[in-house]
mmCIF file of C-alpha atoms in Angstrom:
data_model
loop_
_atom_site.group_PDB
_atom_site.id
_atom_site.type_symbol
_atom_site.label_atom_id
_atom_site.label_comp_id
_atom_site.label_asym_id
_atom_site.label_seq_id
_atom_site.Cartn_x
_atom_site.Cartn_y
_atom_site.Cartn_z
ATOM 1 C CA UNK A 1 153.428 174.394 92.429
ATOM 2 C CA UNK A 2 152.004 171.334 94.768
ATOM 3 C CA UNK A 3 149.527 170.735 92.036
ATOM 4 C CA UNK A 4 151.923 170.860 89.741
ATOM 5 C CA UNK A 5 154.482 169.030 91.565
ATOM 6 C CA UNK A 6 151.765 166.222 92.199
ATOM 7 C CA UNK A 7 150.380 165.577 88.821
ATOM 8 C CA UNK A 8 154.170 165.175 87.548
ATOM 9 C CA UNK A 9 153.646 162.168 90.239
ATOM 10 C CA UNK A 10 150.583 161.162 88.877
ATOM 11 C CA UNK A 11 152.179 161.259 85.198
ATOM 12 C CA UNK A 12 154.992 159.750 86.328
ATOM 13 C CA UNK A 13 152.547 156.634 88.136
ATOM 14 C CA UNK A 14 151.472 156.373 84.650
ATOM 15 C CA UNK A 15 154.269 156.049 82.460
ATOM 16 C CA UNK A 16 155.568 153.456 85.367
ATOM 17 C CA UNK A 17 152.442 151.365 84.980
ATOM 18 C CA UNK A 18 152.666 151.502 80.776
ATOM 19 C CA UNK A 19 156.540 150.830 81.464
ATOM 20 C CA UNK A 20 155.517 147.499 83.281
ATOM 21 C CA UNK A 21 153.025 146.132 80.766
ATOM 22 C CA UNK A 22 155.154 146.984 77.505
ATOM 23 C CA UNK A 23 157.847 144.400 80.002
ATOM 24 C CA UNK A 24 155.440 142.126 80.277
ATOM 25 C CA UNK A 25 154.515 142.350 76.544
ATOM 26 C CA UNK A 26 158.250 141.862 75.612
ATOM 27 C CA UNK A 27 158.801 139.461 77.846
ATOM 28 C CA UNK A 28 155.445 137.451 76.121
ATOM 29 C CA UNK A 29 157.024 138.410 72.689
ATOM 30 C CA UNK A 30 160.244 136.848 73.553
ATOM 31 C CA UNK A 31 158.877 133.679 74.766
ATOM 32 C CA UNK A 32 155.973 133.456 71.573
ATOM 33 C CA UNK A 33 159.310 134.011 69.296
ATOM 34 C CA UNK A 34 161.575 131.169 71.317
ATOM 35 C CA UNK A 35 158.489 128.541 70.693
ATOM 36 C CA UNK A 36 158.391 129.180 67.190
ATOM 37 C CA UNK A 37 162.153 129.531 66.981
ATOM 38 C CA UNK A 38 162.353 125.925 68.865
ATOM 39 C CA UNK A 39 159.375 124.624 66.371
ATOM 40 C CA UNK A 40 161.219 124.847 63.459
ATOM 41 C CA UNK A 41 164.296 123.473 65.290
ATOM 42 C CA UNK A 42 162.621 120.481 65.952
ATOM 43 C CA UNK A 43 161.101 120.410 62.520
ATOM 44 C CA UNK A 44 164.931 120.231 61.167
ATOM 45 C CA UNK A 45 165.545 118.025 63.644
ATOM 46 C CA UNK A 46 162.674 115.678 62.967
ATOM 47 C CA UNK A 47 164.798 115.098 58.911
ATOM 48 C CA UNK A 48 167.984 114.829 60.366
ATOM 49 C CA UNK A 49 166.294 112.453 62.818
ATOM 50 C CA UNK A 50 164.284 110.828 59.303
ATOM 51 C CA UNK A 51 167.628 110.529 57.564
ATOM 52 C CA UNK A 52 170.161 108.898 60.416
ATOM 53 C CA UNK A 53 167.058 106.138 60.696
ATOM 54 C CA UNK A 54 167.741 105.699 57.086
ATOM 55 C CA UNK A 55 171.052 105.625 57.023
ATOM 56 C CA UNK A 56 171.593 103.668 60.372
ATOM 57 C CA UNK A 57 169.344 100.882 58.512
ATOM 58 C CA UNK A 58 171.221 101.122 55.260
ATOM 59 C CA UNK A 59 174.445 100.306 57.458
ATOM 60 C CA UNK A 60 172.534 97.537 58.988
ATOM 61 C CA UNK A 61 171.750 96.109 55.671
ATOM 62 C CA UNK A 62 175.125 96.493 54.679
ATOM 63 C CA UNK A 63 176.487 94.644 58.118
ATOM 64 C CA UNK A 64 173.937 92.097 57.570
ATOM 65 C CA UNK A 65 175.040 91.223 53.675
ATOM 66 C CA UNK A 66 178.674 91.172 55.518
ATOM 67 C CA UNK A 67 180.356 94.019 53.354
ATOM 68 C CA UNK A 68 180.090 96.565 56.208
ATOM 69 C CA UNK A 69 182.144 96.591 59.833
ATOM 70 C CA UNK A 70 180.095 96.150 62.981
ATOM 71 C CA UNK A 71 182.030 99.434 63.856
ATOM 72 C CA UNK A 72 180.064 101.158 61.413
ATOM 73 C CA UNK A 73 176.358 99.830 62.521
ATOM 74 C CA UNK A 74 176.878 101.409 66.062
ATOM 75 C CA UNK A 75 179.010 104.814 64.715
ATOM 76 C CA UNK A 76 175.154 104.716 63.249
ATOM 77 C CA UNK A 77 173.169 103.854 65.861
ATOM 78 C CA UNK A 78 175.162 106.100 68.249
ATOM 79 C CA UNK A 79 174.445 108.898 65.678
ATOM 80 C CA UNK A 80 170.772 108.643 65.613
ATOM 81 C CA UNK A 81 170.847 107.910 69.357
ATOM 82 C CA UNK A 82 172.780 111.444 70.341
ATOM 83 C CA UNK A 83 170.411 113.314 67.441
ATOM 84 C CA UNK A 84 166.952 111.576 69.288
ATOM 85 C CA UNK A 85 168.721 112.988 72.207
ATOM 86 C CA UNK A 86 169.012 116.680 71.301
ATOM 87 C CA UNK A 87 165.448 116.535 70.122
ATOM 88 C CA UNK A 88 164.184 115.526 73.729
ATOM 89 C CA UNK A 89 166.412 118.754 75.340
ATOM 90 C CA UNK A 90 164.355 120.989 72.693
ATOM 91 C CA UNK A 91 161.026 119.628 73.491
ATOM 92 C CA UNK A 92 161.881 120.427 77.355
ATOM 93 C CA UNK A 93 163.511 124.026 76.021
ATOM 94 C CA UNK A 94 160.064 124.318 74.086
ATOM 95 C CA UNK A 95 158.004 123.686 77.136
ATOM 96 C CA UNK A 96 159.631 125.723 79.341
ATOM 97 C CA UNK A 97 158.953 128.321 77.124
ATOM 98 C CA UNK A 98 155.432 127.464 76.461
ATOM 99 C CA UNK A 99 154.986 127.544 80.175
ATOM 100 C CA UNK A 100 156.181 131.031 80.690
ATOM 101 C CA UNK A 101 153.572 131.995 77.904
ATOM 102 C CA UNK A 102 150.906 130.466 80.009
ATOM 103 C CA UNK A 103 152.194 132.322 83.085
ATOM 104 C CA UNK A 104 152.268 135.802 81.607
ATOM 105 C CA UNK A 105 148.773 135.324 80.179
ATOM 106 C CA UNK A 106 147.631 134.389 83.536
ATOM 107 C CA UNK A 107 147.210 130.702 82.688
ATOM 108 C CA UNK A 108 148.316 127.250 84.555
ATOM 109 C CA UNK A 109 150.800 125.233 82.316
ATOM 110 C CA UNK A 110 149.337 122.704 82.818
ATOM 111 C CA UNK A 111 145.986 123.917 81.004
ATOM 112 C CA UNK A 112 148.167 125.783 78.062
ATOM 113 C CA UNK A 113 148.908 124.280 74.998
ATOM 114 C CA UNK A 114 150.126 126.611 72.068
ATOM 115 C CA UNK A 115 150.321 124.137 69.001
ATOM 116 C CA UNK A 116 153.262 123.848 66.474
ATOM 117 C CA UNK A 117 153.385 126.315 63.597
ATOM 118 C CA UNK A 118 155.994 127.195 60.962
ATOM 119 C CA UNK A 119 158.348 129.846 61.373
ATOM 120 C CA UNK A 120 157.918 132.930 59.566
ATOM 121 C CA UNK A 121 161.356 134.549 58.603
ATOM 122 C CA UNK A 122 159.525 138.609 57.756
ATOM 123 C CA UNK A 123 160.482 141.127 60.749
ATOM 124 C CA UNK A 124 159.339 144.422 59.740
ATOM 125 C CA UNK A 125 162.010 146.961 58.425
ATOM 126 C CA UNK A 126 162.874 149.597 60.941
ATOM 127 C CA UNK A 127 162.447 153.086 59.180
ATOM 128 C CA UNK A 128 165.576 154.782 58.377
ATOM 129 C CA UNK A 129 166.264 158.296 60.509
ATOM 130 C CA UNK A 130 164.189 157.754 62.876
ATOM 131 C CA UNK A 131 163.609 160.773 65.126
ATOM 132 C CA UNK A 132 165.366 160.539 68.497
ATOM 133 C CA UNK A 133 161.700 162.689 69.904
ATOM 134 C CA UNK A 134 160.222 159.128 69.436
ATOM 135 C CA UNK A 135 162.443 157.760 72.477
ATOM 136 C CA UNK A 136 160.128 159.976 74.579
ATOM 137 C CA UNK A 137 157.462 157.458 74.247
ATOM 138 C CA UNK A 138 158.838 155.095 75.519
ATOM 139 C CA UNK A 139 157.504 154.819 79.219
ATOM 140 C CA UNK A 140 160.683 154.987 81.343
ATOM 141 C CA UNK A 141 162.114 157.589 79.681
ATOM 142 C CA UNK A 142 158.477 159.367 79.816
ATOM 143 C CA UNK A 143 158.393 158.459 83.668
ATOM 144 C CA UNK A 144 162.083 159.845 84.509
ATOM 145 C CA UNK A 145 160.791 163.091 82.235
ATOM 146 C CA UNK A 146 158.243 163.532 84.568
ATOM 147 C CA UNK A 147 160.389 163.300 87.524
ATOM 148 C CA UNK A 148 162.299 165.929 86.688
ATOM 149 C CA UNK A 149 159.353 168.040 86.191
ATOM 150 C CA UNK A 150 157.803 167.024 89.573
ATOM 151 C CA UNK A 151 161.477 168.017 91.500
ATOM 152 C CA UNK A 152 161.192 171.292 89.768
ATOM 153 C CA UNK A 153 157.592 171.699 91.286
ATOM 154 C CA UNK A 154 158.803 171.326 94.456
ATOM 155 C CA UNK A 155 161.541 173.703 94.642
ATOM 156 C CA UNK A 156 158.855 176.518 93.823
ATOM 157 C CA UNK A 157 156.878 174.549 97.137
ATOM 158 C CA UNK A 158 159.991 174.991 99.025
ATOM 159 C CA UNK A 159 160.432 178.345 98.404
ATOM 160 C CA UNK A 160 156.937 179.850 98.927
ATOM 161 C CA UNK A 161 157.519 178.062 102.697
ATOM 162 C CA UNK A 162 159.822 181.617 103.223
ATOM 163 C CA UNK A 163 156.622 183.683 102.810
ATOM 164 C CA UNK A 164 154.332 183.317 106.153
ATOM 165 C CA UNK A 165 150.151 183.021 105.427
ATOM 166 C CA UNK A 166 148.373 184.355 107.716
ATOM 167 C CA UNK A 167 143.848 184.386 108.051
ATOM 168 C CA UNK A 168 141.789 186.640 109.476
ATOM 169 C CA UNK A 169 139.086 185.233 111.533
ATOM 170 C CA UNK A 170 136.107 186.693 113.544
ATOM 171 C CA UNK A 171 138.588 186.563 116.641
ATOM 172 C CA UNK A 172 140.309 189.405 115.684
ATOM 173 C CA UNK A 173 137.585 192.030 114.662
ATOM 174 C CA UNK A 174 134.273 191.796 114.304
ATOM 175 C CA UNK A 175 132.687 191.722 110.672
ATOM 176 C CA UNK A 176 132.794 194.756 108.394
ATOM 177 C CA UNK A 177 135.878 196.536 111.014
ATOM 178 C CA UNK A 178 137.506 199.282 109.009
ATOM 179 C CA UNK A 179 140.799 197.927 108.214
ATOM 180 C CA UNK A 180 142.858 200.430 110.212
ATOM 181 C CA UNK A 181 140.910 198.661 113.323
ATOM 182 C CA UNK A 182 142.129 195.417 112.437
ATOM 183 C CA UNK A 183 145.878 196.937 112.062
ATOM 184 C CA UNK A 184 145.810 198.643 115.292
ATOM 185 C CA UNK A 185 143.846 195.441 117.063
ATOM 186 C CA UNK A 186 146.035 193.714 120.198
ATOM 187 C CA UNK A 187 145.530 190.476 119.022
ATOM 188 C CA UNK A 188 146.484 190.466 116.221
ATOM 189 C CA UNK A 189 149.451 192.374 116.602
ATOM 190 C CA UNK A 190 151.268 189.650 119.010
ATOM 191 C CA UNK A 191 149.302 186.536 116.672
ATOM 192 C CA UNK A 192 151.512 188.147 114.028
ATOM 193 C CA UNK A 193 154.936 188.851 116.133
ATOM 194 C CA UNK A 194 154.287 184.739 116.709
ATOM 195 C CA UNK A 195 153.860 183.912 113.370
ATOM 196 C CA UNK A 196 156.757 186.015 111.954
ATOM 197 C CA UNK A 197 158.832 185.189 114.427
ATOM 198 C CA UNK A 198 158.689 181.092 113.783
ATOM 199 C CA UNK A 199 159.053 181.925 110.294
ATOM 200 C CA UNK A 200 162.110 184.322 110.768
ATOM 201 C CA UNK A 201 163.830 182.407 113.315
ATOM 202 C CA UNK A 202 163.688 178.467 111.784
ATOM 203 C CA UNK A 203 167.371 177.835 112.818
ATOM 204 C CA UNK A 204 167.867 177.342 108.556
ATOM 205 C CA UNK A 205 164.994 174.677 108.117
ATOM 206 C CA UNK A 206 163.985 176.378 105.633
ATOM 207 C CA UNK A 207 166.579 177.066 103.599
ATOM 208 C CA UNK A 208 167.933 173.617 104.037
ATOM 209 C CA UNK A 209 164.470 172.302 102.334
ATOM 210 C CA UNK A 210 165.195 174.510 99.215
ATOM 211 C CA UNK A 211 168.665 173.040 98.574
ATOM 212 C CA UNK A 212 167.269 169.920 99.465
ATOM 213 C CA UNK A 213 164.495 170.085 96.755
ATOM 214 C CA UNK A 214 167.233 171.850 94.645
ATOM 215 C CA UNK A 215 169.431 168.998 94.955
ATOM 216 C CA UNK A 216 166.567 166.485 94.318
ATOM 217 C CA UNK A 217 165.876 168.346 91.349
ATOM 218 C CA UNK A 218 169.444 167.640 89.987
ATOM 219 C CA UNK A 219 169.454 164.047 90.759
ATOM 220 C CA UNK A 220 165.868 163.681 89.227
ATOM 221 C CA UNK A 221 167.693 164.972 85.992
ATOM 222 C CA UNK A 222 171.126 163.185 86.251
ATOM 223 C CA UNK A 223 168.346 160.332 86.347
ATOM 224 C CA UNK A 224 166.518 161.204 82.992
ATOM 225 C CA UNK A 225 169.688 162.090 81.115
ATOM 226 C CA UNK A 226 170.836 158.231 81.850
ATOM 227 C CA UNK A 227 167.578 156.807 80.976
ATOM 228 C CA UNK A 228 167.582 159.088 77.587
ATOM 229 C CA UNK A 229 171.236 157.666 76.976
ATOM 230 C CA UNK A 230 170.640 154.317 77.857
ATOM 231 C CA UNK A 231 167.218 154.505 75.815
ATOM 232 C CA UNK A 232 169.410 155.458 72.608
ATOM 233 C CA UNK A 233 172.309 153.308 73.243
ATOM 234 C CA UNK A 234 169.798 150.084 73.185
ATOM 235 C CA UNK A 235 167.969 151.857 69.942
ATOM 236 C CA UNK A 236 171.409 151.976 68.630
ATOM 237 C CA UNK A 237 172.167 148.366 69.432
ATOM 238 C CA UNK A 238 169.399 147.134 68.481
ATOM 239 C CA UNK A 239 169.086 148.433 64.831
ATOM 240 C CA UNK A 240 172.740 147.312 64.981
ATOM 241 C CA UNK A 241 172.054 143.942 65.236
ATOM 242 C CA UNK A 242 169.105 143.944 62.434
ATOM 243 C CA UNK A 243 171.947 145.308 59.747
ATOM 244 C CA UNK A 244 174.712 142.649 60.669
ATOM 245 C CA UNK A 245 171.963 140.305 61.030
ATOM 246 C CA UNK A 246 170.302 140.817 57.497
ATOM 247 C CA UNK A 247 174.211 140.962 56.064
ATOM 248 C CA UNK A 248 175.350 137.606 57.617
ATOM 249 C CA UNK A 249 172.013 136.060 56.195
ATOM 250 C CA UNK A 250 172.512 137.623 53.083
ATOM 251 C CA UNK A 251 176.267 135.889 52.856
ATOM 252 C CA UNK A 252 175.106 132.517 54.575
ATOM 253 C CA UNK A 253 172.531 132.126 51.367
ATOM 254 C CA UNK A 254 175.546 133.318 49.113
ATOM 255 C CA UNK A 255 177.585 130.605 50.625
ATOM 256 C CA UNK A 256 174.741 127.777 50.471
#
């Protein structure tokens, strides 16, 4: 049951470590997504941008020929100015993001450059019915699994503490004694009245380790039924959010 108990550990290490790189591989996902996401922002932004110049020059020309109000030159000018602006706050919202690239990839941001690209609108299409036995791959609910399998181990340790082990060593008898000798020998008559007797009489230590690892147990899985639950409940959120998503672009291009 220690072996048992400790391997569950190991496991548990494991699925702990994979937990922590599949965050850091989200977390690099995120910010890869929120630089191409800000690309093509600025890309829309660079026409809008295109077309106030135009129009704030048309107005100028119009100002200039005296049928337009100077009003309307700096309504213009104050249009492109404020659009120029919002461009600058997504170039810093781009680099910020570009910098925590270069920090999860174990680069200085001042040495990482990840160049402009377009934006590619395909996400892959979750599967329908997908089997909630797939949720047990995902590392942290793989880790609190193992947990509970550990905290059962130790129970079983707990409880073999009740049964005293005892060896038999060349101070009691000498080699190849009959084993009625060895019964009937002194010594080891009183070594076991010691040894039974701080097993016996423990004042409840031992019993109080078995509820203890009994209790442990039943935190361990309070523990993995919240991780399964809160691994389904983001599963469920998350495909969700793909079908409202895919309907509200589906009216948006209706609407266009």
């Amino acid at each position: 049951d220690a072996a048992r108990a400790q391997g569950a550990n190991v496991q548990a290490s494991e699925a702990d470590l994979a937990g922590a790189r599949l965050s850091a591989q989200g977390s690099l996902a995120q910010a890869y997504f929120a630089v191409r996401e800000l690309d093509a922002e600025i890309a829309l932004m660079d026409e809008i941008i295109t077309g106030y110049e135009r129009s704030a020059k048309i107005t100028q020309n119009r100002y200039d020929a005296g049928i337009a109000a100077r009003t309307d030159t700096l309504q213009a000018q104050s249009t492109l100015d404020n659009a120029r602006a919002s461009r600058i706050a997504l170039q810093r919202s781009r680099a910020l993001s570009e910098h925590a690239i270069a920090l999860l990839i174990g680069e200085t941001p001042a040495g990482f450059t990840l160049p402009a690209a377009t934006w590619i609108d395909r996400v892959p299409a979750a599967p329908a019915g997908v089997p909630s036995e797939l949720l047990l791959r995902r590392p942290d609910v793989a880790s609190a699994e193992r947990g509970v399998s550990a905290a059962n181990a130790r129970i079983g340790v707990a409880r073999a503490a009740y049964f005293p082990q005892f060896s038999l060593t060349g101070s009691i008898g000498a080699a190849g004694s009959h084993l009625g000798d060895l019964i009937s020998a002194p010594s080891l008559l009183w070594s076991l009245g010691l040894s039974l007797a701080q097993y016996v009489f423990d004042g409840g230590a031992r019993t109080a380790a078995v509820d203890q690892a009994i209790a442990t147990h039943e935190g361990a899985t309070a523990s993995y039924r919240q991780t399964a639950l809160s691994a389904i409940k983001e599963v469920e959120d998350q495909l969700t959010t793909l079908q409202t998503l895919a309907e509200q672009q589906e009216r948006t291009r209706a609407s266009a």
